[in-house]
Amino acid sequence: MVAPEQPFRTLTGMHDLFDPDTARRRALVDLFATRAEQAGYREVRPPLLEELGVFQRLGEATDVVSKEMYEFEDKDGRRVALRPELTAGVVRAFVQHHPPTPWKVWYAGTSFRRERPAKGRYRSFDQVGVEVLGVDDPDLDVEVLALAWSTVRELGLRDVRLVVNSLGDGDDRRNYTDAVAAFLHSRRSDLSEAAVATSERNPLRVLDTKRPEDRAVIADAPSIAEFLSPDSVAHLDRVREGLRALGVPFTEDDRLVRGLDYYRRTTFELVADSLDAAQNAVGGGGRYDGLAEDLGGPPTDGIGFALGVDRLFLACDAEGVFPAPEPVLDAFVVDTTGGGAARDLVHELREARLAADRRYGGGSLRSQMKSADRSGARWALLVGTDELAAGVVTVRDLRTGAEQETIARAELVGALLQRLAPTAGTGRDGSDGRDDEREGTRT
RNA sequence: GUGGCCGUAGCUCAGUUCGGUGAGAGCGCCAGGUUGUGGCCCUGGAGGUCGGGGGUUCAAAUCCCCUCGGUCACCCCA
């Protein structure tokens, strides 16, 4: 092995995450998981790697499929791809295992798209989301939208809007797409070159262009409302009614089409007005009633959404909400007698479920106290030659700077636990082991 | 994929215009001032392939070319 010419580093568009960010991310997933499980959803974790075909159902004409996937040939000669989103894999899992319906699942995980990175958009990104398969009832749409809305609200975000639309059922969508294509064709001389190109392979995508000159043309385009079947209209009406009943505010936008081909009927986005238009969609989702069938399963209704973690946090930063949780450390042991006392005491504290740390390599009392200060610990527990000889520990409260006290070594842990009792159970979290994948963004 | 801007210490950056005095500051880190006490203050110290490669030159962090990377915008996506 020859050393690299330059040190290794992360791939373009991929980032290492460290403490404040990782803690914040975990807090978000905990919050989301709690809400989802309270609503009857259970966690699902499809693999990061799937057969390429699973994702091609997102739409051959979409950039996600045509050029942004990390796809390659496995050593078996099989075409595989890193997932560019989670819905397709979840639906594939449904088709493969045919669990009883309704199947309500939530997830938190990483996906990959080989795009040029930009603010709030990276090649490796995290999303949290839910999917429900096997339910046609529009009241479920209401539940799902409400869950997305509540999550965003619980984060503390206020400058976020819920935007809703319906693309109609498969026939409605096809008819509408044809009408839009015809319209764009008739006005192609007024459209930008890029818009004309897009209109030829994916007409609906042109509807949410951000280019001003195209927007003017789009304003005259037919509305989906004119193409909805009576059933689709009834479905949408019931969704509206439900959202109003729940007090979930929303606006409607008949130009909201979303990027992937599988969407049917209800579609929605969460738009953060605190962010620039280029990255203001912090989440979105909708129905995908035909997807299970496309993946080889029985016709099954489906709906879901995903929230983009990176963008959600951009919005949180913009509004100054949902900061990373502070780490808690109860005690920092300072030992000037050689380290044995610190070694034993720290272990004993941890076994008693107290958060404890120490410094290695010795050092003067002063320097160890500095470490204790920086650690953010509530108490410094001092063991010097005097304490060691007397079988006691000096306890100093680093937050108040009040008088320090001497406690018998044998009674120390019990005394500290007692002191924490009034606030026990808050903020402390012994468990956990969210593992390999991180959590994350986007639909 | 296209374009703009940017890569100097762990971090934030000055120095680059008009090449030339020993590569700097703040923060952070380590140690000491205070030989048993953190935060404030003072002093000292460690730490740098000036992204990488090539070129021009007596001389390059500074000029030129290539390259890698970051960032932002567009495309696209969400």
JSON list of N, CA, C and O in Angstrom, two decimals, chain A residues 61-80:
[
{"chain": "A", "resi": 61, "resn": "ALA", "atom": "N", "xyz": [-37.99, 9.48, -16.90]},
{"chain": "A", "resi": 61, "resn": "ALA", "atom": "CA", "xyz": [-37.73, 10.82, -17.42]},
{"chain": "A", "resi": 61, "resn": "ALA", "atom": "C", "xyz": [-37.18, 11.76, -16.34]},
{"chain": "A", "resi": 61, "resn": "ALA", "atom": "O", "xyz": [-36.80, 12.88, -16.62]},
{"chain": "A", "resi": 62, "resn": "THR", "atom": "N", "xyz": [-37.15, 11.29, -15.13]},
{"chain": "A", "resi": 62, "resn": "THR", "atom": "CA", "xyz": [-36.65, 12.17, -14.07]},
{"chain": "A", "resi": 62, "resn": "THR", "atom": "C", "xyz": [-35.13, 12.12, -14.01]},
{"chain": "A", "resi": 62, "resn": "THR", "atom": "O", "xyz": [-34.52, 11.09, -14.28]},
{"chain": "A", "resi": 63, "resn": "ASP", "atom": "N", "xyz": [-34.54, 13.23, -13.63]},
{"chain": "A", "resi": 63, "resn": "ASP", "atom": "CA", "xyz": [-33.09, 13.26, -13.51]},
{"chain": "A", "resi": 63, "resn": "ASP", "atom": "C", "xyz": [-32.60, 12.30, -12.44]},
{"chain": "A", "resi": 63, "resn": "ASP", "atom": "O", "xyz": [-31.51, 11.74, -12.54]},
{"chain": "A", "resi": 64, "resn": "VAL", "atom": "N", "xyz": [-33.43, 12.14, -11.41]},
{"chain": "A", "resi": 64, "resn": "VAL", "atom": "CA", "xyz": [-33.04, 11.25, -10.33]},
{"chain": "A", "resi": 64, "resn": "VAL", "atom": "C", "xyz": [-32.69, 9.88, -10.89]},
{"chain": "A", "resi": 64, "resn": "VAL", "atom": "O", "xyz": [-31.69, 9.26, -10.53]},
{"chain": "A", "resi": 65, "resn": "VAL", "atom": "N", "xyz": [-33.52, 9.40, -11.81]},
{"chain": "A", "resi": 65, "resn": "VAL", "atom": "CA", "xyz": [-33.29, 8.09, -12.37]},
{"chain": "A", "resi": 65, "resn": "VAL", "atom": "C", "xyz": [-32.30, 8.13, -13.53]},
{"chain": "A", "resi": 65, "resn": "VAL", "atom": "O", "xyz": [-31.41, 7.29, -13.64]},
{"chain": "A", "resi": 66, "resn": "SER", "atom": "N", "xyz": [-32.43, 9.14, -14.37]},
{"chain": "A", "resi": 66, "resn": "SER", "atom": "CA", "xyz": [-31.64, 9.13, -15.59]},
{"chain": "A", "resi": 66, "resn": "SER", "atom": "C", "xyz": [-30.17, 9.46, -15.38]},
{"chain": "A", "resi": 66, "resn": "SER", "atom": "O", "xyz": [-29.31, 8.99, -16.10]},
{"chain": "A", "resi": 67, "resn": "LYS", "atom": "N", "xyz": [-29.85, 10.26, -14.36]},
{"chain": "A", "resi": 67, "resn": "LYS", "atom": "CA", "xyz": [-28.43, 10.58, -14.23]},
{"chain": "A", "resi": 67, "resn": "LYS", "atom": "C", "xyz": [-27.93, 10.82, -12.81]},
{"chain": "A", "resi": 67, "resn": "LYS", "atom": "O", "xyz": [-26.75, 11.08, -12.63]},
{"chain": "A", "resi": 68, "resn": "GLU", "atom": "N", "xyz": [-28.78, 10.73, -11.82]},
{"chain": "A", "resi": 68, "resn": "GLU", "atom": "CA", "xyz": [-28.29, 11.05, -10.49]},
{"chain": "A", "resi": 68, "resn": "GLU", "atom": "C", "xyz": [-28.12, 9.85, -9.58]},
{"chain": "A", "resi": 68, "resn": "GLU", "atom": "O", "xyz": [-27.82, 9.99, -8.41]},
{"chain": "A", "resi": 69, "resn": "MET", "atom": "N", "xyz": [-28.33, 8.67, -10.11]},
{"chain": "A", "resi": 69, "resn": "MET", "atom": "CA", "xyz": [-28.20, 7.51, -9.22]},
{"chain": "A", "resi": 69, "resn": "MET", "atom": "C", "xyz": [-26.79, 6.96, -9.16]},
{"chain": "A", "resi": 69, "resn": "MET", "atom": "O", "xyz": [-26.08, 6.92, -10.15]},
{"chain": "A", "resi": 70, "resn": "TYR", "atom": "N", "xyz": [-26.44, 6.53, -7.96]},
{"chain": "A", "resi": 70, "resn": "TYR", "atom": "CA", "xyz": [-25.19, 5.80, -7.81]},
{"chain": "A", "resi": 70, "resn": "TYR", "atom": "C", "xyz": [-25.49, 4.36, -8.18]},
{"chain": "A", "resi": 70, "resn": "TYR", "atom": "O", "xyz": [-25.93, 3.58, -7.35]},
{"chain": "A", "resi": 71, "resn": "GLU", "atom": "N", "xyz": [-25.32, 4.02, -9.42]},
{"chain": "A", "resi": 71, "resn": "GLU", "atom": "CA", "xyz": [-25.62, 2.66, -9.85]},
{"chain": "A", "resi": 71, "resn": "GLU", "atom": "C", "xyz": [-24.36, 2.02, -10.39]},
{"chain": "A", "resi": 71, "resn": "GLU", "atom": "O", "xyz": [-23.47, 2.68, -10.92]},
{"chain": "A", "resi": 72, "resn": "PHE", "atom": "N", "xyz": [-24.28, 0.73, -10.21]},
{"chain": "A", "resi": 72, "resn": "PHE", "atom": "CA", "xyz": [-23.11, 0.01, -10.69]},
{"chain": "A", "resi": 72, "resn": "PHE", "atom": "C", "xyz": [-23.42, -1.48, -10.79]},
{"chain": "A", "resi": 72, "resn": "PHE", "atom": "O", "xyz": [-24.48, -1.94, -10.36]},
{"chain": "A", "resi": 73, "resn": "GLU", "atom": "N", "xyz": [-22.51, -2.18, -11.36]},
{"chain": "A", "resi": 73, "resn": "GLU", "atom": "CA", "xyz": [-22.71, -3.61, -11.52]},
{"chain": "A", "resi": 73, "resn": "GLU", "atom": "C", "xyz": [-22.07, -4.34, -10.35]},
{"chain": "A", "resi": 73, "resn": "GLU", "atom": "O", "xyz": [-20.89, -4.13, -10.04]},
{"chain": "A", "resi": 74, "resn": "ASP", "atom": "N", "xyz": [-22.84, -5.17, -9.72]},
{"chain": "A", "resi": 74, "resn": "ASP", "atom": "CA", "xyz": [-22.35, -5.97, -8.61]},
{"chain": "A", "resi": 74, "resn": "ASP", "atom": "C", "xyz": [-21.41, -7.04, -9.17]},
{"chain": "A", "resi": 74, "resn": "ASP", "atom": "O", "xyz": [-21.36, -7.26, -10.36]},
{"chain": "A", "resi": 75, "resn": "LYS", "atom": "N", "xyz": [-20.69, -7.69, -8.28]},
{"chain": "A", "resi": 75, "resn": "LYS", "atom": "CA", "xyz": [-19.78, -8.74, -8.77]},
{"chain": "A", "resi": 75, "resn": "LYS", "atom": "C", "xyz": [-20.54, -9.92, -9.34]},
{"chain": "A", "resi": 75, "resn": "LYS", "atom": "O", "xyz": [-19.97, -10.78, -10.01]},
{"chain": "A", "resi": 76, "resn": "ASP", "atom": "N", "xyz": [-21.83, -9.97, -9.06]},
{"chain": "A", "resi": 76, "resn": "ASP", "atom": "CA", "xyz": [-22.65, -11.02, -9.65]},
{"chain": "A", "resi": 76, "resn": "ASP", "atom": "C", "xyz": [-23.14, -10.63, -11.05]},
{"chain": "A", "resi": 76, "resn": "ASP", "atom": "O", "xyz": [-23.84, -11.39, -11.69]},
{"chain": "A", "resi": 77, "resn": "GLY", "atom": "N", "xyz": [-22.80, -9.41, -11.45]},
{"chain": "A", "resi": 77, "resn": "GLY", "atom": "CA", "xyz": [-23.26, -8.96, -12.74]},
{"chain": "A", "resi": 77, "resn": "GLY", "atom": "C", "xyz": [-24.65, -8.34, -12.71]},
{"chain": "A", "resi": 77, "resn": "GLY", "atom": "O", "xyz": [-25.26, -8.08, -13.74]},
{"chain": "A", "resi": 78, "resn": "ARG", "atom": "N", "xyz": [-25.12, -8.08, -11.52]},
{"chain": "A", "resi": 78, "resn": "ARG", "atom": "CA", "xyz": [-26.46, -7.52, -11.36]},
{"chain": "A", "resi": 78, "resn": "ARG", "atom": "C", "xyz": [-26.38, -6.00, -11.25]},
{"chain": "A", "resi": 78, "resn": "ARG", "atom": "O", "xyz": [-25.47, -5.46, -10.63]},
{"chain": "A", "resi": 79, "resn": "ARG", "atom": "N", "xyz": [-27.33, -5.32, -11.87]},
{"chain": "A", "resi": 79, "resn": "ARG", "atom": "CA", "xyz": [-27.33, -3.86, -11.79]},
{"chain": "A", "resi": 79, "resn": "ARG", "atom": "C", "xyz": [-27.97, -3.44, -10.46]},
{"chain": "A", "resi": 79, "resn": "ARG", "atom": "O", "xyz": [-29.12, -3.76, -10.19]},
{"chain": "A", "resi": 80, "resn": "VAL", "atom": "N", "xyz": [-27.20, -2.72, -9.66]},
{"chain": "A", "resi": 80, "resn": "VAL", "atom": "CA", "xyz": [-27.71, -2.30, -8.36]},
{"chain": "A", "resi": 80, "resn": "VAL", "atom": "C", "xyz": [-27.51, -0.80, -8.20]},
{"chain": "A", "resi": 80, "resn": "VAL", "atom": "O", "xyz": [-26.79, -0.17, -8.98]}
]
